[in-house]
Coordinates of N, CA and C in Angstrom, one line a residue:
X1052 N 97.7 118.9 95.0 CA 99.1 119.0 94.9 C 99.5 120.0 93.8
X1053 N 100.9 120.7 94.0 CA 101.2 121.6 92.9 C 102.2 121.2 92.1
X1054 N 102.6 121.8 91.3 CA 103.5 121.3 90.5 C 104.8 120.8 91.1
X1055 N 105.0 121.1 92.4 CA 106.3 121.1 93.1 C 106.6 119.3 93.9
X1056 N 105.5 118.6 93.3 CA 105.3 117.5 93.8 C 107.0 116.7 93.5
X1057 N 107.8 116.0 94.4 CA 109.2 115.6 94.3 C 109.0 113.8 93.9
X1058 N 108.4 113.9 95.1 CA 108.2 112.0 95.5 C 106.8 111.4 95.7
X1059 N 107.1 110.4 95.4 CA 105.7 109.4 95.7 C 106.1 108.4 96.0
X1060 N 105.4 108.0 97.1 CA 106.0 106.5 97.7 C 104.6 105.5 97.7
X1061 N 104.3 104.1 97.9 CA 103.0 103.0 98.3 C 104.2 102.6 99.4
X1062 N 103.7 102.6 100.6 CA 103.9 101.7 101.7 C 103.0 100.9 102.4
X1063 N 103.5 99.9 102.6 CA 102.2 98.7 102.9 C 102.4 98.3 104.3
X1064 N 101.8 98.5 104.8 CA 101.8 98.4 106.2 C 100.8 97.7 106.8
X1065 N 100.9 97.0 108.3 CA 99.8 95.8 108.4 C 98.6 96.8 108.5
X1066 N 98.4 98.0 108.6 CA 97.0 98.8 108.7 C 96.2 98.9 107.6
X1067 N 97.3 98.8 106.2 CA 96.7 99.1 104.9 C 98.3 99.6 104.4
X1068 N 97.9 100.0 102.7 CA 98.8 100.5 102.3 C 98.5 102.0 101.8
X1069 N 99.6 102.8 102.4 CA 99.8 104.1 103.0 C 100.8 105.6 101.1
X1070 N 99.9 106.1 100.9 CA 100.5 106.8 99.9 C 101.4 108.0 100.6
X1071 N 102.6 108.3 100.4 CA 103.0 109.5 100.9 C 103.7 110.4 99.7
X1072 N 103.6 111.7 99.4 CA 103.9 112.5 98.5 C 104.2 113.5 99.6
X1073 N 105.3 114.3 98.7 CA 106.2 115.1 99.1 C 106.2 116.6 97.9
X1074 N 106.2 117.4 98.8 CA 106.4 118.6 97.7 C 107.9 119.5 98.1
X1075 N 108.1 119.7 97.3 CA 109.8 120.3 97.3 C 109.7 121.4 96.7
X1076 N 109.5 123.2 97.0 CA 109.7 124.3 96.4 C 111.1 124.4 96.3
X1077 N 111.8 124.3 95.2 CA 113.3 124.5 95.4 C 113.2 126.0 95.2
X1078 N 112.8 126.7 94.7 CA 112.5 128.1 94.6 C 112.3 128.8 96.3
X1079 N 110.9 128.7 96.4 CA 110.2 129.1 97.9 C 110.6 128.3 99.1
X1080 N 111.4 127.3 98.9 CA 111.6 126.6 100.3 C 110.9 126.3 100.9
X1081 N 109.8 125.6 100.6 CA 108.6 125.2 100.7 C 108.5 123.3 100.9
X1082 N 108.2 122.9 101.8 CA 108.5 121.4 102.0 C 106.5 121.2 102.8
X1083 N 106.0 120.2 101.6 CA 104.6 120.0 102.1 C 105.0 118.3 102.3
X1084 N 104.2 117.9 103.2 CA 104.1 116.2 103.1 C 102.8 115.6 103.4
X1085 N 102.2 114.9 102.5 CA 101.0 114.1 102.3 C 100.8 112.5 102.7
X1086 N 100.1 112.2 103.6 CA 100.0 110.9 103.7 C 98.2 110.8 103.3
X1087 N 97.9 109.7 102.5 CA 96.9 109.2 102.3 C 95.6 110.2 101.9
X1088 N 96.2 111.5 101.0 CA 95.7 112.8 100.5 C 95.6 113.6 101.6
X1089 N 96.0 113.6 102.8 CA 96.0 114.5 104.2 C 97.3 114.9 104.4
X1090 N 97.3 116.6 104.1 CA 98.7 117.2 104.7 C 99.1 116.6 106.2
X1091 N 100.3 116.5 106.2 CA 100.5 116.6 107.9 C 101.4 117.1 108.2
X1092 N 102.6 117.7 107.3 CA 103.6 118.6 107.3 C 103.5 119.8 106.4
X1093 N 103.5 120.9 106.5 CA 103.7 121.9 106.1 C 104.9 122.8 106.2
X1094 N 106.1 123.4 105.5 CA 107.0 124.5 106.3 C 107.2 125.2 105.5
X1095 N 107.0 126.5 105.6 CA 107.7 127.5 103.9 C 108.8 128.3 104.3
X1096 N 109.2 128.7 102.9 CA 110.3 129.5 103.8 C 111.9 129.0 104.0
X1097 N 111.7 127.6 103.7 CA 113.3 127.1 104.2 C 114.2 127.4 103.3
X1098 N 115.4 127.9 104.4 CA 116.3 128.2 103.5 C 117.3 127.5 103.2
X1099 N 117.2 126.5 104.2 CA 118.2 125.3 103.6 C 117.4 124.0 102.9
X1100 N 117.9 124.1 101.5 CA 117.0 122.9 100.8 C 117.2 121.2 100.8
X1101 N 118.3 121.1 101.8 CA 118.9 119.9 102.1 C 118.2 119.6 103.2
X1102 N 118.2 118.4 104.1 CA 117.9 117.8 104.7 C 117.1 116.7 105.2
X1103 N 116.0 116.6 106.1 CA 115.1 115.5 106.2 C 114.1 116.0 106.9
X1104 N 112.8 115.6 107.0 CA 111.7 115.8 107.3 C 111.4 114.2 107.8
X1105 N 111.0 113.8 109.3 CA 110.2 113.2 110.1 C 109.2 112.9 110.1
X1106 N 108.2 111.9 110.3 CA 106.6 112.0 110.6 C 106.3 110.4 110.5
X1107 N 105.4 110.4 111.4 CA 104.6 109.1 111.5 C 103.4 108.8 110.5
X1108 N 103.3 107.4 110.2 CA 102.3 106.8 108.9 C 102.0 105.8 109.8
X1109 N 100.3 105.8 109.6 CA 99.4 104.5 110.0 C 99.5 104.7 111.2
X1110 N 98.2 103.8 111.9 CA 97.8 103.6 113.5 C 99.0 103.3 113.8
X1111 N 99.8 102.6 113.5 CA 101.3 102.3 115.0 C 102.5 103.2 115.1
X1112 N 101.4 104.5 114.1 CA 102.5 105.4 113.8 C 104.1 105.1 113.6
X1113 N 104.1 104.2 112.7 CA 105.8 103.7 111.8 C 106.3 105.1 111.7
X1114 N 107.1 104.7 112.0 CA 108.6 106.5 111.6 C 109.0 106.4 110.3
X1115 N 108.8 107.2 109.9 CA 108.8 107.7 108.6 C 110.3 109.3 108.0
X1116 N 110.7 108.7 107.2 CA 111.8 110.0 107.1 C 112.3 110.4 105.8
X1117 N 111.9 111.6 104.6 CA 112.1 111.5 103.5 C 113.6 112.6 103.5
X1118 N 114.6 111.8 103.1 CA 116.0 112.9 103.3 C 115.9 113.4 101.6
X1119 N 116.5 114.8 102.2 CA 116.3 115.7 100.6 C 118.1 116.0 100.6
X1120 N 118.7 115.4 99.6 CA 120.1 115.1 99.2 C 120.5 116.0 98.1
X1121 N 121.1 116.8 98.0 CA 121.8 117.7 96.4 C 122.2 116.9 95.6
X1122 N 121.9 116.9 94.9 CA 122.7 115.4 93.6 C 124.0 116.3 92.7
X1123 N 123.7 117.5 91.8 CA 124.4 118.2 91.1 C 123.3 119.8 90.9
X1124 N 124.3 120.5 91.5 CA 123.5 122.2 91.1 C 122.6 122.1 91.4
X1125 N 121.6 122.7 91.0 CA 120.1 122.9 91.6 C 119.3 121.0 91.7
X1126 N 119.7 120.0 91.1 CA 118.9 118.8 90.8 C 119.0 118.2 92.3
X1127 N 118.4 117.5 93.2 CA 117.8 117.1 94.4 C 117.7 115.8 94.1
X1128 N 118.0 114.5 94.9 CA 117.5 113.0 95.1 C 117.1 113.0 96.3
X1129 N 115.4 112.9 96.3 CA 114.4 112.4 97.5 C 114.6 110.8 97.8
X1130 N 114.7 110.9 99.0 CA 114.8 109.5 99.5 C 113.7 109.1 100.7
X1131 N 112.9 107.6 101.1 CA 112.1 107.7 101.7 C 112.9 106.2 102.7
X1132 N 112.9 106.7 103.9 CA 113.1 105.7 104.7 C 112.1 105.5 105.9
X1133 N 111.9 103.9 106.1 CA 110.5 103.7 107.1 C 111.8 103.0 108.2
X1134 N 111.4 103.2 109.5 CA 111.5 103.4 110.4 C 113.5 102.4 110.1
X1135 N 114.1 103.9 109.8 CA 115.4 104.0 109.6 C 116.2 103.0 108.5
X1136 N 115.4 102.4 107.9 CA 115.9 102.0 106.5 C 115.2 102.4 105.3
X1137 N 116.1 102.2 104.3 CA 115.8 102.3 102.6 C 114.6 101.9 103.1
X1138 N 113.7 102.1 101.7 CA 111.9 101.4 101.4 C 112.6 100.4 100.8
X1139 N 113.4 100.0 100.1 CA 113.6 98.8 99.9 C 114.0 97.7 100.8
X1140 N 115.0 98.6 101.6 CA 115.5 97.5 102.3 C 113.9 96.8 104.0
X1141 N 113.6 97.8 104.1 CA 112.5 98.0 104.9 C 111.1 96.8 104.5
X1142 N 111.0 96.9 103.2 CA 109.7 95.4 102.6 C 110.6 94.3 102.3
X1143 N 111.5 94.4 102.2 CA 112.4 92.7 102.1 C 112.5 92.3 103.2
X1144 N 112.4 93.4 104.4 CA 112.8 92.9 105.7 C 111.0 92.5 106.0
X1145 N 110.3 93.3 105.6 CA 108.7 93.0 105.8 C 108.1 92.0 105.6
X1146 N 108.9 91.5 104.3 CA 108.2 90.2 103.4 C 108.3 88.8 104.2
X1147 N 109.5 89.3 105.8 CA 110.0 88.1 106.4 C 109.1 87.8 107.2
X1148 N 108.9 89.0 108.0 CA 107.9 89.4 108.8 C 106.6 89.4 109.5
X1149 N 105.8 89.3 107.8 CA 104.5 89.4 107.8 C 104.3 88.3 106.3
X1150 N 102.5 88.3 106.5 CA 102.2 87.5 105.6 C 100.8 87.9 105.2
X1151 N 100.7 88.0 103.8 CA 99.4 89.1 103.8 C 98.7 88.1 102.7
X1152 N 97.8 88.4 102.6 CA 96.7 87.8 101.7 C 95.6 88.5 101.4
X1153 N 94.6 89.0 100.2 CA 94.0 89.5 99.4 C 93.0 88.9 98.8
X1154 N 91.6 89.3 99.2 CA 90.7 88.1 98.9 C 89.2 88.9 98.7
X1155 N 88.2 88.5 98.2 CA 87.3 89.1 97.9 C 86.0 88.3 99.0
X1156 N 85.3 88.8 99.6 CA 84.2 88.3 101.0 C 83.3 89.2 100.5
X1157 N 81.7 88.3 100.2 CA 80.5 88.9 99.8 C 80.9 90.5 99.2
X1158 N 81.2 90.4 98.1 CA 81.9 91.4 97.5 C 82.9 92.4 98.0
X1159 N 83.1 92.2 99.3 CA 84.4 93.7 99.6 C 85.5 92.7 99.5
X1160 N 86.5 93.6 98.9 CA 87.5 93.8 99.2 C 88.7 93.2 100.4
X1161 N 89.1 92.9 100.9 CA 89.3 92.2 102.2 C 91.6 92.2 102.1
X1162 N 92.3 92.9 102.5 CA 93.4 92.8 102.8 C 93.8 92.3 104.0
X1163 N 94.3 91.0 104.2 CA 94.5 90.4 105.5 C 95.9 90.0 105.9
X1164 N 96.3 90.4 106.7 CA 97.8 90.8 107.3 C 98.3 90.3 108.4
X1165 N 99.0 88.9 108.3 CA 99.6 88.4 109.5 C 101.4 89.0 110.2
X1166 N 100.9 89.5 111.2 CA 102.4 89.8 111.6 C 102.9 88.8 112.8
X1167 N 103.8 87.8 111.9 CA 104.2 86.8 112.7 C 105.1 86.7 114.0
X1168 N 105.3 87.7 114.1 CA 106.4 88.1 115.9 C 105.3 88.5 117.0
X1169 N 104.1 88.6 116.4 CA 103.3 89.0 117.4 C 102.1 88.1 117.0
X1170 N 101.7 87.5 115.8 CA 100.5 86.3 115.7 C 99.2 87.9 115.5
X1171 N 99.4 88.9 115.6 CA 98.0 89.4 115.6 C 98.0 89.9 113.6
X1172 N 96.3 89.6 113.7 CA 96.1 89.6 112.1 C 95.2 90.9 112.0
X1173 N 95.3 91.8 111.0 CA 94.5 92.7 110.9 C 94.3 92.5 109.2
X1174 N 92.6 93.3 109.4 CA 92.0 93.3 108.1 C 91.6 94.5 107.6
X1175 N 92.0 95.2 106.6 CA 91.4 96.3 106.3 C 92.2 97.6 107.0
X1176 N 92.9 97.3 107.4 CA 93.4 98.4 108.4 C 92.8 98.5 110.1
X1177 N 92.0 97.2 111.1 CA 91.5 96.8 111.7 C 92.1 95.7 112.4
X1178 N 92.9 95.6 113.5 CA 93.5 94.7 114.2 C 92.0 94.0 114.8
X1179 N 92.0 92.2 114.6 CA 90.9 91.5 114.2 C 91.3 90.7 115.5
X1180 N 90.0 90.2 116.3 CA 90.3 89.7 117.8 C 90.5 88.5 117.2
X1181 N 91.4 87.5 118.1 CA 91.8 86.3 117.4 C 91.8 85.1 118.6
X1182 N 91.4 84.1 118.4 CA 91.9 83.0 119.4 C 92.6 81.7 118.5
X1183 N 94.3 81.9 119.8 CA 95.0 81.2 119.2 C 95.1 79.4 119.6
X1184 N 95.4 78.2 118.9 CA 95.5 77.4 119.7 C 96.4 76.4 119.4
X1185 N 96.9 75.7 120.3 CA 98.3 74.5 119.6 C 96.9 73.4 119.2
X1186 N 98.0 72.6 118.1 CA 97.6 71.4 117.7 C 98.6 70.5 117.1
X1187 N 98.2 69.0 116.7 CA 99.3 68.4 116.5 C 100.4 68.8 115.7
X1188 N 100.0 69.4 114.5 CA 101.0 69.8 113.6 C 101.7 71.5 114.0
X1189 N 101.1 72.2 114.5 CA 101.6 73.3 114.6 C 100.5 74.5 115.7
X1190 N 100.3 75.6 115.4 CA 99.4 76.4 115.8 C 98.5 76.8 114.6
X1191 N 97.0 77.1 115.4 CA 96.4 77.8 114.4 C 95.4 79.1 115.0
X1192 N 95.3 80.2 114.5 CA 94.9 81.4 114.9 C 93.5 81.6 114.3
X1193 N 92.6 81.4 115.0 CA 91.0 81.5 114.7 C 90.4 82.8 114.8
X1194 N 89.6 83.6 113.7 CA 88.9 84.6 113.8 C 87.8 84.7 113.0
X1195 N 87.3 85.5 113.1 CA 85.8 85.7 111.7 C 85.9 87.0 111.0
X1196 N 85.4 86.8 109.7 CA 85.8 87.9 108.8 C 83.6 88.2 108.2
X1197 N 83.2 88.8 109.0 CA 81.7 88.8 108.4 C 81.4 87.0 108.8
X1198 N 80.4 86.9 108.1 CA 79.8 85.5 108.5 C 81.0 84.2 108.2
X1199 N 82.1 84.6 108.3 CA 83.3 83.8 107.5 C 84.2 82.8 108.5
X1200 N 84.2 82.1 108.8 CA 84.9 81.0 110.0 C 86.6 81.4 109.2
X1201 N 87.3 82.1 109.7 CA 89.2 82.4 109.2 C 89.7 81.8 110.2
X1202 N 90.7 81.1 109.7 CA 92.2 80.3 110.3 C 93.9 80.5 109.8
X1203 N 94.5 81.0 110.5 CA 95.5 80.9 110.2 C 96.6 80.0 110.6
X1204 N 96.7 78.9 109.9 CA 97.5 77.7 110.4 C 99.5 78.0 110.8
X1205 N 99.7 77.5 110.9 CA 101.2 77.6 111.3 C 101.7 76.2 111.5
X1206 N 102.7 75.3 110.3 CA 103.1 74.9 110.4 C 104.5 74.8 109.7
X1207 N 105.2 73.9 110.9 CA 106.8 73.2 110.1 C 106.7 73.2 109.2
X1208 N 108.2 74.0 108.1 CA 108.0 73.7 106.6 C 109.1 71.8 106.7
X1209 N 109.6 72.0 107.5 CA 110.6 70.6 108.2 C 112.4 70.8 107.7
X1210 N 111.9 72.5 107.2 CA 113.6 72.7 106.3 C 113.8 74.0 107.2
X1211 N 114.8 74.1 107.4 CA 115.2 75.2 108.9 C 115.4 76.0 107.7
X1212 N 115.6 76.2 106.4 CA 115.9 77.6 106.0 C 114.2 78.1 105.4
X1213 N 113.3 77.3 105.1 CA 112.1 77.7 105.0 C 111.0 78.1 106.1
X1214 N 111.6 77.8 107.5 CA 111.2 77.8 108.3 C 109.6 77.8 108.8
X1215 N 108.9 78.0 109.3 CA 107.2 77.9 109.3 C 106.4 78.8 108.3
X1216 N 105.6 77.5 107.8 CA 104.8 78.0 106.3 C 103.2 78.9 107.1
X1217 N 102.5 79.8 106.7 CA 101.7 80.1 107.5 C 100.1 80.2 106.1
X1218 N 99.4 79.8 106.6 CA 98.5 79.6 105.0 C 97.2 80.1 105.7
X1219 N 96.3 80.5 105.3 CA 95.2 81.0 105.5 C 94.1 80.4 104.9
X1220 N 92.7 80.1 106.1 CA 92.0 79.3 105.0 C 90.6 80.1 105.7
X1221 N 90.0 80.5 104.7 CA 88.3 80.8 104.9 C 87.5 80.1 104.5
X1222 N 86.4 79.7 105.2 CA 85.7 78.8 105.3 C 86.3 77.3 105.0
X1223 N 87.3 77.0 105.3 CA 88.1 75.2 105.1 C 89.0 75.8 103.4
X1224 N 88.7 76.8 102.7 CA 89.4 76.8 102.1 C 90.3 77.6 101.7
X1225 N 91.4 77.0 101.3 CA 92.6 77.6 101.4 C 93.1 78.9 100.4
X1226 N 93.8 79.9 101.2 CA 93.8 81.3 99.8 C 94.9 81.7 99.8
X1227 N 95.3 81.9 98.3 CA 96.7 82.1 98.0 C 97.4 83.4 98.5
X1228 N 98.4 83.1 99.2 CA 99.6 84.3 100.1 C 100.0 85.3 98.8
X1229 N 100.2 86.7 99.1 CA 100.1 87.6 97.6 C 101.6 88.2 98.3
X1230 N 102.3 88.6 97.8 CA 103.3 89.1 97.4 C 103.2 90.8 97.5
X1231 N 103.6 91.7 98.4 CA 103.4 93.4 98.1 C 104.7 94.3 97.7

């Protein structure tokens, strides 16, 4: 990256979490964009320094859009919106969404990612085969992580504004939901 670096974004996505940097020549009109240290946009030359730049992040290719705004005279406010909202408003709406958990298995690393409108869990950036099944209390979503028996339970919190609690348990035991 050159000095012309504007923005930096962490977006967390059920694939993984996704770095995007932005370069802004306000001089040369020069607009670079980086996802995950890989260019994928390049343009030099522009001569209008306003506007927005497009591009897909991660396997489900999420839409991605960083608008370049004039604030006062030469000074510029980069803004990053994922698939047409604020980044903020975009992970509050995520945090409803999905349910992630972070855990350590025979030493790796392990990010595990429930996307509850659709029940599929991925690990690592790896959508993970799953078999789902009802039971008395609720549903639970069975898969294996390495030699690891994983469950993802789903039940009634019994309060309609807490709505269904979703908990993860490897090997019978249970691991705490992380926050991103």
């Amino acid at each position: 990256m050159s000095n012309d670096l504007a923005g930096v974004w962490e977006v967390a996505l059920s694939d993984g979490v996704h770095r995007i940097e932005f370069e802004h020549g306000t001089t040369t009109g020069k607009r670079v964009i980086s996802v995950d240290g890989k260019e994928i946009l390049r343009r030099d030359w522009m001569f209008k320094l306003v506007g927005k730049e497009t591009f897909s992040v991660g396997q489900s290719d999420t839409k991605a859009t960083i608008n370049i705004d004039a604030v006062s005279g030469f000074a510029y406010e980069y803004t990053l919106e994922i698939n047409g909202k604020s980044l903020k408003k975009y992970m509050e709406n995520r945090s409803k969404v999905t349910s992630t958990w972070v855990l350590n298995l025979d030493g790796i690393d392990c990010r595990v990612v429930l996307e509850k409108d659709t029940m599929d869990v991925w690990c690592n950036g790896e959508r993970i085969e799953t078999a789902g099944e009802f039971v008395d209390d609720g549903t639970e979503t069975h898969f294996t992580l390495g030699d690891h028996n994983c469950c993802v339970k789903a039940v009634s919190s019994g309060k309609r504004r807490d709505g269904i609690i979703h908990t993860l348990l490897v090997d019978g035991t249970e691991i705490a939901e992380c926050t991103e």
